[in-house]
Short mmCIF file of C-alpha atoms and ligand atoms in Angstrom, two decimals:
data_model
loop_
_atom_site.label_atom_id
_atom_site.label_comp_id
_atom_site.label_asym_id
_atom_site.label_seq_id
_atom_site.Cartn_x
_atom_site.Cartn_y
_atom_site.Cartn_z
CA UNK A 19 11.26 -29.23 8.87
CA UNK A 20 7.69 -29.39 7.47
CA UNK A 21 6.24 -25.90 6.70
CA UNK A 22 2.89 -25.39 6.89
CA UNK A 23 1.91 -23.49 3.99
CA UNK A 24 1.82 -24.23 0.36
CA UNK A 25 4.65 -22.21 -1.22
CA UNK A 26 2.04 -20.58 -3.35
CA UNK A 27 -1.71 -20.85 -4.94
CA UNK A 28 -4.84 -21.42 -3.23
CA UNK A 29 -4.20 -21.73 0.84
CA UNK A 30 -3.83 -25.57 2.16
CA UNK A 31 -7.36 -25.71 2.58
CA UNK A 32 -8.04 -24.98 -1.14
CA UNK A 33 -9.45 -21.31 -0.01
CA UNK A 34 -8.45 -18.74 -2.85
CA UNK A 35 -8.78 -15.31 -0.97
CA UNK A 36 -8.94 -12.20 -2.83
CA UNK A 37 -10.18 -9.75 -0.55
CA UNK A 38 -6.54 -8.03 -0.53
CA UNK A 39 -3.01 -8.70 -1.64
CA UNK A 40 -2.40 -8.20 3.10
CA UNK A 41 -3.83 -11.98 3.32
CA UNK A 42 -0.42 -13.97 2.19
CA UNK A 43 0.72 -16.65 4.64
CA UNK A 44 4.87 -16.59 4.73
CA UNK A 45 6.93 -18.31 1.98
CA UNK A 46 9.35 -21.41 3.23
CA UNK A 47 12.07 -19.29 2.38
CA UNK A 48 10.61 -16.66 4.40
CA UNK A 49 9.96 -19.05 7.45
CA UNK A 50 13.54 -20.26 6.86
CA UNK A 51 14.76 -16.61 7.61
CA UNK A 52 12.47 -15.91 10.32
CA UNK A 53 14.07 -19.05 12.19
CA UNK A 54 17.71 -18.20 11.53
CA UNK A 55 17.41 -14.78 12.01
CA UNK A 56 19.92 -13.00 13.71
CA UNK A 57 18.33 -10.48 16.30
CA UNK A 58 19.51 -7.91 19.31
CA UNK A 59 17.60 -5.34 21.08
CA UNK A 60 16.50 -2.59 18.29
CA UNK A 61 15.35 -0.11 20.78
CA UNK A 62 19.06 0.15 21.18
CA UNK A 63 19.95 -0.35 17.37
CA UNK A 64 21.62 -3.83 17.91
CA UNK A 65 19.63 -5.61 15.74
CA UNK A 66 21.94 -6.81 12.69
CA UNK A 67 18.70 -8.02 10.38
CA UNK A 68 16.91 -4.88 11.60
CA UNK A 69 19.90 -2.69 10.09
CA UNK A 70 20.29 -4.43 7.20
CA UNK A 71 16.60 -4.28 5.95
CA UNK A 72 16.58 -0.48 7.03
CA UNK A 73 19.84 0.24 4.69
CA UNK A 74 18.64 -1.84 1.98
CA UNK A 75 15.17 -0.08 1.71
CA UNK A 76 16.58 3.38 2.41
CA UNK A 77 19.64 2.61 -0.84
CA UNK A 78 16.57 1.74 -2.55
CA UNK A 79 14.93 4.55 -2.37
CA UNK A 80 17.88 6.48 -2.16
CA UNK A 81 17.39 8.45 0.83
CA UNK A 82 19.70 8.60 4.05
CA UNK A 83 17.81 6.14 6.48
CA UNK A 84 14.75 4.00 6.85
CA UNK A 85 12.80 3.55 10.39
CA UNK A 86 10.91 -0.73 10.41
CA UNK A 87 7.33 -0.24 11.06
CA UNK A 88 4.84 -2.83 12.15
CA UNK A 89 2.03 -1.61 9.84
CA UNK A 90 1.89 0.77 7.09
CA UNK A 91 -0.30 2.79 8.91
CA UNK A 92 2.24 3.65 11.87
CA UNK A 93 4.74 4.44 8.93
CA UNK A 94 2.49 7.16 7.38
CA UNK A 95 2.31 8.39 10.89
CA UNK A 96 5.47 8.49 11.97
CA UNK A 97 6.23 10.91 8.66
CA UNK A 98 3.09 13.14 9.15
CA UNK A 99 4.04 13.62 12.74
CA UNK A 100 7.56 14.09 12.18
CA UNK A 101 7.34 16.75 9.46
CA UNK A 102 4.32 18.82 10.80
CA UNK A 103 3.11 20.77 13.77
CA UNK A 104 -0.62 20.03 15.50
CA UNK A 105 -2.82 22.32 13.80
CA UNK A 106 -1.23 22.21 10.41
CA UNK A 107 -2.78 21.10 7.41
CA UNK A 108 -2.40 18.03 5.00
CA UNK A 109 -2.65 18.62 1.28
CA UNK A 110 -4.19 15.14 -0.07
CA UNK A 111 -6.80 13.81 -2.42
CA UNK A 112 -10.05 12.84 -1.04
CA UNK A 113 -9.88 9.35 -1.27
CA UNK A 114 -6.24 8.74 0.32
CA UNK A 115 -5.65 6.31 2.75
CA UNK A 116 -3.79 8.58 5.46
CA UNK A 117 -7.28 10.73 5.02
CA UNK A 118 -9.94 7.55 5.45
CA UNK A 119 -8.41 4.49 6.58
CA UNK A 120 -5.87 5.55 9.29
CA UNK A 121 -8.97 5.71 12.37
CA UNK A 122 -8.46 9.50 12.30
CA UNK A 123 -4.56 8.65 13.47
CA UNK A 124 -3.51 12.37 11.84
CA UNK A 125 -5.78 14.36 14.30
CA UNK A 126 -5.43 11.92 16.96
CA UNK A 127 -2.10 11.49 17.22
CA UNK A 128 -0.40 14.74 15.63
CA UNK A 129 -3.03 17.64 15.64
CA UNK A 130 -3.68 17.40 11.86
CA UNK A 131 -6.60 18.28 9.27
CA UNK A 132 -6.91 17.78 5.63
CA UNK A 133 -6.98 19.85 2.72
CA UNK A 134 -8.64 17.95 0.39
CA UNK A 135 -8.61 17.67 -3.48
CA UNK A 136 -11.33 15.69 -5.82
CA UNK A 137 -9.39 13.63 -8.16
CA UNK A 138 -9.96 10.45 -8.35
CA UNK A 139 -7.31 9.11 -9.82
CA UNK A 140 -4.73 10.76 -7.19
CA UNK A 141 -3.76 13.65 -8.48
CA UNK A 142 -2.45 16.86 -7.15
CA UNK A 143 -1.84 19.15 -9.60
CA UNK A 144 0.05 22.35 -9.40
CA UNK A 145 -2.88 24.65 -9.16
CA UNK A 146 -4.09 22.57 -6.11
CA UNK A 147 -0.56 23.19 -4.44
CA UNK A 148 -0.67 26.88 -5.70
CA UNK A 149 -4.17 27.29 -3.82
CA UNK A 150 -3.12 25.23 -0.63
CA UNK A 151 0.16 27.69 -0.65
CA UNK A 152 -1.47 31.15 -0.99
CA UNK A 153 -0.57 33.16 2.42
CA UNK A 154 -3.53 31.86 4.53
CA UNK A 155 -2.72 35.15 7.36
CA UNK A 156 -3.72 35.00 10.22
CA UNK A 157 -6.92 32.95 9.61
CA UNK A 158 -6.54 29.67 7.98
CA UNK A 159 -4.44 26.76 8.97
CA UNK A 160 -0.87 26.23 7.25
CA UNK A 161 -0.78 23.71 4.68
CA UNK A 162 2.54 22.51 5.31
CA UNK A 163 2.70 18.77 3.93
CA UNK A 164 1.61 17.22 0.48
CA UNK A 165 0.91 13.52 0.66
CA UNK A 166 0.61 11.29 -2.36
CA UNK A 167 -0.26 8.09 -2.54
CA UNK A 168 1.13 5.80 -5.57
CA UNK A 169 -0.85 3.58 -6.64
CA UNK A 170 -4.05 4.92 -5.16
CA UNK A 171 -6.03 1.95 -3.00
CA UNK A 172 -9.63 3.46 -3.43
CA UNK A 173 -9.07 3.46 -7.10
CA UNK A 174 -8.66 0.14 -7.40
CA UNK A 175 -4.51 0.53 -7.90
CA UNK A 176 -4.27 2.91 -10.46
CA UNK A 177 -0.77 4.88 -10.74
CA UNK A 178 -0.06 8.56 -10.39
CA UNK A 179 2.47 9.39 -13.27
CA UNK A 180 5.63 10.19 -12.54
CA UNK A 181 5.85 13.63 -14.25
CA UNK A 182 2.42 14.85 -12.47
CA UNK A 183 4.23 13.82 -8.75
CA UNK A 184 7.59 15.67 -10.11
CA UNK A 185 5.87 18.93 -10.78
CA UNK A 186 3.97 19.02 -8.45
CA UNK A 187 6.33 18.05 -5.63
CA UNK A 188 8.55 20.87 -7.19
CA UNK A 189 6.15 23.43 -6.46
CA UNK A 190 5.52 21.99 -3.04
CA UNK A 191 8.76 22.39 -2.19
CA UNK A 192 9.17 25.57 -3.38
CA UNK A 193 6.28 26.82 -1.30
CA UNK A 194 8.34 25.27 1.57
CA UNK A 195 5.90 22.63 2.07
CA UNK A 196 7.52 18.96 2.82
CA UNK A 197 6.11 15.90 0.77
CA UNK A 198 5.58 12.66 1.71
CA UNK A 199 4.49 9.30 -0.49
CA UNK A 200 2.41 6.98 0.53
CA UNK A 201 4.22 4.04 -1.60
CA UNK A 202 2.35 0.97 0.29
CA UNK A 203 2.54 -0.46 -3.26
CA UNK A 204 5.26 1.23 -4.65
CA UNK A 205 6.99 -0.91 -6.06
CA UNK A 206 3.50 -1.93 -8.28
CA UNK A 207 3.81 1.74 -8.70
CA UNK A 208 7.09 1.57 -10.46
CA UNK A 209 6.43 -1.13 -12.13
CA UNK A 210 2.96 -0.11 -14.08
CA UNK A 211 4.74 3.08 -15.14
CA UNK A 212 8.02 1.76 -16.11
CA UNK A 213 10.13 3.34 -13.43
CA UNK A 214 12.14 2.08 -10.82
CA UNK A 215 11.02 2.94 -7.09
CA UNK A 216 13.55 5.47 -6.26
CA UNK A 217 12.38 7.85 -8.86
CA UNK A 218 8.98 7.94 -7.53
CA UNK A 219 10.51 8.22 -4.01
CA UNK A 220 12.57 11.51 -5.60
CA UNK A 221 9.58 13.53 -5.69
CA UNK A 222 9.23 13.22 -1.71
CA UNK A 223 11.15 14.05 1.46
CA UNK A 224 10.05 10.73 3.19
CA UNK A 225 8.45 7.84 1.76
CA UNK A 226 6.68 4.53 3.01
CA UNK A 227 5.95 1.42 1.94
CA UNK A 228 4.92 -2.21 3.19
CA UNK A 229 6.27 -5.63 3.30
CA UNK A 230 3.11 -7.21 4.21
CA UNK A 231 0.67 -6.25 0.96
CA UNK A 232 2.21 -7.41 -2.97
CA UNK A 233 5.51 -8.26 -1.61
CA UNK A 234 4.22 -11.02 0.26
CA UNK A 235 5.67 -10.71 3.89
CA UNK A 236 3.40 -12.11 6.95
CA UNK A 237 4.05 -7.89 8.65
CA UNK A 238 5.88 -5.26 8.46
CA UNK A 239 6.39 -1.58 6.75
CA UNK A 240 8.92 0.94 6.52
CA UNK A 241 9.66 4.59 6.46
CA UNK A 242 12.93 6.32 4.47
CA UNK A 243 13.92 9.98 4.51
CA UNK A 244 16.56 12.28 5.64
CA UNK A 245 18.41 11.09 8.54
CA UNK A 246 17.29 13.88 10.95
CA UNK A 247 13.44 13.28 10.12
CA UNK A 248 13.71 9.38 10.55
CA UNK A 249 15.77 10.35 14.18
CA UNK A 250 12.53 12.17 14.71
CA UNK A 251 10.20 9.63 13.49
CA UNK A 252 11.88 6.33 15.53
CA UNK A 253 11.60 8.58 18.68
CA UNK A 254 7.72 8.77 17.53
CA UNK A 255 7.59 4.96 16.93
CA UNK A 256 8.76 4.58 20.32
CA UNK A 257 6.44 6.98 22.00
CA UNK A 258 3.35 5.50 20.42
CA UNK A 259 4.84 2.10 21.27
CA UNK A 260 6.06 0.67 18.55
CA UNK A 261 9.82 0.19 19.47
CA UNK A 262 10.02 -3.74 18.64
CA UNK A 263 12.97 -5.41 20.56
CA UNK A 264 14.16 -8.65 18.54
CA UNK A 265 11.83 -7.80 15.60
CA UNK A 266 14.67 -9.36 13.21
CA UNK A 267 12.58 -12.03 13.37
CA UNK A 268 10.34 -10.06 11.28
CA UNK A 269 12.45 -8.36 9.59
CA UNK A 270 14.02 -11.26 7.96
CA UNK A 271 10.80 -12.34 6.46
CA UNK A 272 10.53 -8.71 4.87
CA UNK A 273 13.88 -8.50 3.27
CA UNK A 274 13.49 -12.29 1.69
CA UNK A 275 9.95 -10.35 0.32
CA UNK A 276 12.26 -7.31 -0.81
CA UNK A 277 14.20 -9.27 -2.19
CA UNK A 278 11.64 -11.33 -4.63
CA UNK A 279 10.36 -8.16 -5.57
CA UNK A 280 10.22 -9.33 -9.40
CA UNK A 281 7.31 -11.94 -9.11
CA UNK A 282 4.97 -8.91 -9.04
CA UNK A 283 4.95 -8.42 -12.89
CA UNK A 284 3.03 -11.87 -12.41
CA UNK A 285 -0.02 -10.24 -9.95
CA UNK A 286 -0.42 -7.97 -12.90
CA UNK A 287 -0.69 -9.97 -15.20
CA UNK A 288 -3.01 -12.34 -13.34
CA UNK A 289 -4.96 -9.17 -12.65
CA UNK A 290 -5.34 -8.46 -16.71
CA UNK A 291 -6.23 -11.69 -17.47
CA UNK A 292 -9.00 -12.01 -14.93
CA UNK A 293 -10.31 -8.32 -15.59
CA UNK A 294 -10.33 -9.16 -19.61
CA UNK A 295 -12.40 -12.21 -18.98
CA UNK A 296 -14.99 -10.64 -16.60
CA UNK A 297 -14.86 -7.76 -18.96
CA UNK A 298 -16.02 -10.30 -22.14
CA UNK A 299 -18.72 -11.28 -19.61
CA UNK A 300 -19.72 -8.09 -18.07
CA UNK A 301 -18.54 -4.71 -20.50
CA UNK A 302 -19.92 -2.46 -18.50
CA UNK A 303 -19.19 -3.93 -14.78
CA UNK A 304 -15.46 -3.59 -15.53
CA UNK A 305 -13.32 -0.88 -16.33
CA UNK A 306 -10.05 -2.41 -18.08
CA UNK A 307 -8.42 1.12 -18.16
CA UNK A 308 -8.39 0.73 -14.59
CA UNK A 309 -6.63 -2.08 -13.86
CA UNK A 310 -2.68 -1.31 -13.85
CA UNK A 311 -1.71 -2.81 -10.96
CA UNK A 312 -2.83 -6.23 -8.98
CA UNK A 313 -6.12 -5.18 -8.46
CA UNK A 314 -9.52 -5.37 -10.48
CA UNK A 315 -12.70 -3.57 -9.33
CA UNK A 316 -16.01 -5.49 -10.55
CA UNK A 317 -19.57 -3.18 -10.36
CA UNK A 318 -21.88 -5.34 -9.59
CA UNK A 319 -24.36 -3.01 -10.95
CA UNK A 320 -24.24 -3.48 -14.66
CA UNK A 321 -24.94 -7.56 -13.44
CA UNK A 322 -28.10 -9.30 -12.31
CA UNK A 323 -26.46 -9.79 -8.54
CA UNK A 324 -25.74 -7.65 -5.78
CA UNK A 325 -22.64 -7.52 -4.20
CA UNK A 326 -24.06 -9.18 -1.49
CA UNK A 327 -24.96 -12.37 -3.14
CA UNK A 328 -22.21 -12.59 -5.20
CA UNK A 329 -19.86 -12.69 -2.17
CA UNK A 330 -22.11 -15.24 -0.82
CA UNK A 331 -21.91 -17.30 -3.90
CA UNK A 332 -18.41 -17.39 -4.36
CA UNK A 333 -17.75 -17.73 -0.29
CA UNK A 334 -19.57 -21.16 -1.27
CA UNK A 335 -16.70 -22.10 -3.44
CA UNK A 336 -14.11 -21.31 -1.29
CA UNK A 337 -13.36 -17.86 -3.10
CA UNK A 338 -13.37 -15.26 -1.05
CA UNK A 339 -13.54 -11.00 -2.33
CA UNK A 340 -15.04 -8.25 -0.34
CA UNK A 341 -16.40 -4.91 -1.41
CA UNK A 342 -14.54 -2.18 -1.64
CA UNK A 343 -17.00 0.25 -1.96
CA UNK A 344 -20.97 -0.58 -2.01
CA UNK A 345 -21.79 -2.63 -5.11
CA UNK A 346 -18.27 -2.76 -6.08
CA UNK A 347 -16.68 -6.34 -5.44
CA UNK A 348 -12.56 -6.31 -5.35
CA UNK A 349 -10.00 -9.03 -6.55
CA UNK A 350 -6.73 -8.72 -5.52
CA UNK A 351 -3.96 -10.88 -7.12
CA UNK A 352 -0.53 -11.75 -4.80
CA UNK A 353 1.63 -14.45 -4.50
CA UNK A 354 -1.29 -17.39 -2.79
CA UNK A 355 -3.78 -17.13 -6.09
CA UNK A 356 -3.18 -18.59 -9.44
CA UNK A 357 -4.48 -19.03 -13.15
CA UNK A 358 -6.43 -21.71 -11.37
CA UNK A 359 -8.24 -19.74 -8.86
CA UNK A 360 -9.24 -16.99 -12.09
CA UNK A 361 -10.62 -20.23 -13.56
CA UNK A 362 -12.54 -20.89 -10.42
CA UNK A 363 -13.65 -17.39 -10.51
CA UNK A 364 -14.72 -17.43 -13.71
CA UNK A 365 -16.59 -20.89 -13.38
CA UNK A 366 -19.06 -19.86 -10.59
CA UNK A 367 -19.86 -16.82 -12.75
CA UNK A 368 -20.57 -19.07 -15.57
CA UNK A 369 -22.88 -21.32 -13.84
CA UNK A 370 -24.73 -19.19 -12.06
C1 PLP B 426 -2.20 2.99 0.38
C2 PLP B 426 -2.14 2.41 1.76
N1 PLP B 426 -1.45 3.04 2.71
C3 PLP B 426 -1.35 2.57 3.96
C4 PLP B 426 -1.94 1.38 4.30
C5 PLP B 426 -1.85 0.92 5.74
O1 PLP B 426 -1.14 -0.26 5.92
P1 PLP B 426 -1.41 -1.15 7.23
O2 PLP B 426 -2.66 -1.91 6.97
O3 PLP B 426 -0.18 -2.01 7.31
O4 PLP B 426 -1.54 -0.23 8.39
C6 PLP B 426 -2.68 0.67 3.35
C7 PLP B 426 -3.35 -0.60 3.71
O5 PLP B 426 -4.01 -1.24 2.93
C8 PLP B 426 -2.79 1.20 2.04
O6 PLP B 426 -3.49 0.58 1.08
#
């Protein structure tokens, strides 16, 4: 059989695309799987590769049982809905993902508001949960869930530590709040702070993260927690339409990801090495304390271009990067770019 994509670097068509680690086209091996995938109906449970890739993730993050997604986003959903009531309150930082990027999915779907704290590096600490917890009466909302997420996206990928999620978690708990982790990256997470997944997964009742971002998987995401809260959350999936049918055919392309979990320590890397050499360029337009994870943000400000025409210019050269926030460009490394395409990079910025 002839695959279509390269089995890594640059795309077929020479484009190196940085906008996000989400843009990876399927390995061979992952095609491979996708083909000889065993399947049954999972609305009833009956498929095998479904099952499998459930019990894997939830052993690896050692809780009871896992609920397949099709996006991350319907994963954080399915644990805010399953672990709240409409009108309760989220306890977040200001910048997270369920908060911004999720179309307003926690009101929407399950009644929910956000209490909101200004750290921009994704902390919560225990004063923040001490405030959110004080007896609210009869007149303020409950906060009843804290959500991390590790690493943070708006931050360009930079990791909560482990002992700042444990305490404050603790006294989350203790307040009877649930928690719930936002791990779309996690296992970038664990790997920048020298952990291993699970033990960032400890310091919440549920915990998501996605096949389809560093990992390298064409779709897919995943939910763990106690067995009684994933019950609730695949009757959720269902109700919002997300019960799959023969989605081992998926499924099978996000355990072969799972399972080459190790070739992230190269993104990382990748991601130093380009951030050192724009930082030699451009000091002040990069932040190299930043940059633990696959991801380097670029300000554009400290340079004589504007975001604008420095997209432009590299979308000449078949590079592609977006902003993430105005005037701040984005490259994220994954498993399709290469010491080659930081070269390439690097050239246009020399020449212009
Ligand atoms: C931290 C975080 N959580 C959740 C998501 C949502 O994932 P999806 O795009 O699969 O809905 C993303 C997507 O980039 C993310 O960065």
């Amino acid at each position: 059989m002839v695959w279509r994509y390269p089995a890594g670097m640059a795309f077929a068509d020479g484009t190196a695309d940085f906008r996000s680690d989400t843009v990876t086209r399927p390995s061979p091996a992952m095609l491979e799987a996708m083909v000889t995938a065993d399947v049954g109906d999972d609305v009833y449970g009956e498929d095998p590769t479904v099952n499998r890739l459930e019990q894997t993730a939830a052993a690896l993050m050692g809780k009871e049982a896992a609920v397949f997604t099709p996006t991350g986003s319907m994963a954080n959903q399915l644990a805010l809905n399953a672990q709240t009531r409409p009108g309760d309150e989220i306890l977040c930082v200001a910048g997270a993902h369920v908060r911004n990027y999720e179309n307003g999915a926690a009101s929407a779907v399950s009644g929910l508001s956000f209490r909101t704290v200004d750290n921009p590096r994704g902390i919560v600490s225990l004063d923040d949960v001490a405030r959110a917890a004080a007896a609210p009466g009869y007149h303020m909302p409950r906060v009843t869930l804290l959500v991390w997420e590790n690493p943070l996206t708006i931050s360009g990928g930079t990791v909560v530590p482990l002992e700042a999620q444990l305490a404050a978690s603790a006294a989350a708990w203790e307040a009877g709040m649930r928690v719930h982790l936002d791990g779309a990256r996690i296992f970038n997470a664990a790997l920048a702070l020298g952990v291993e997944a699970n033990e960032l997964a400890a310091s919440a009742d549920t915990v998501m993260f996605c096949f389809s971002k560093g990992l390298g998987a064409p779709i897919g995401s995943i939910v763990c927690g106690p067995a009684d809260t994933m019950e609730e959350a695949r009757f959720v999936r269902k109700r919002l339409g997300g019960g799959m049918r023969q989605v081992g055919v998926l499924a099978a392309a996000a355990q072969v990801a799972l399972e080459g979990r190790g070739r992230l320590a190269d993104d990382h890397a990748l991601a130093r090495s380009l951030a050192e050499r724009l930082h030699e360029r451009f000091p002040e337009a990069v932040d190299l304390e930043q940059v633990q994870t696959n991801m380097v943000l670029f300000d554009t400000g400290p340079t004589p271009w504007t975001d604008v025409e420095l997209i432009e210019t590299f979308g000449r050269h078949g590079i592609l990067v977006g902003d993430i926030t105005p005037g701040v460009l984005r490259f994220a490394t994954h498993k399709d770019v290469d010491g080659d395409d930081v070269d390439r990079i690097l050239g246009v910025l020399d020449a212009l």
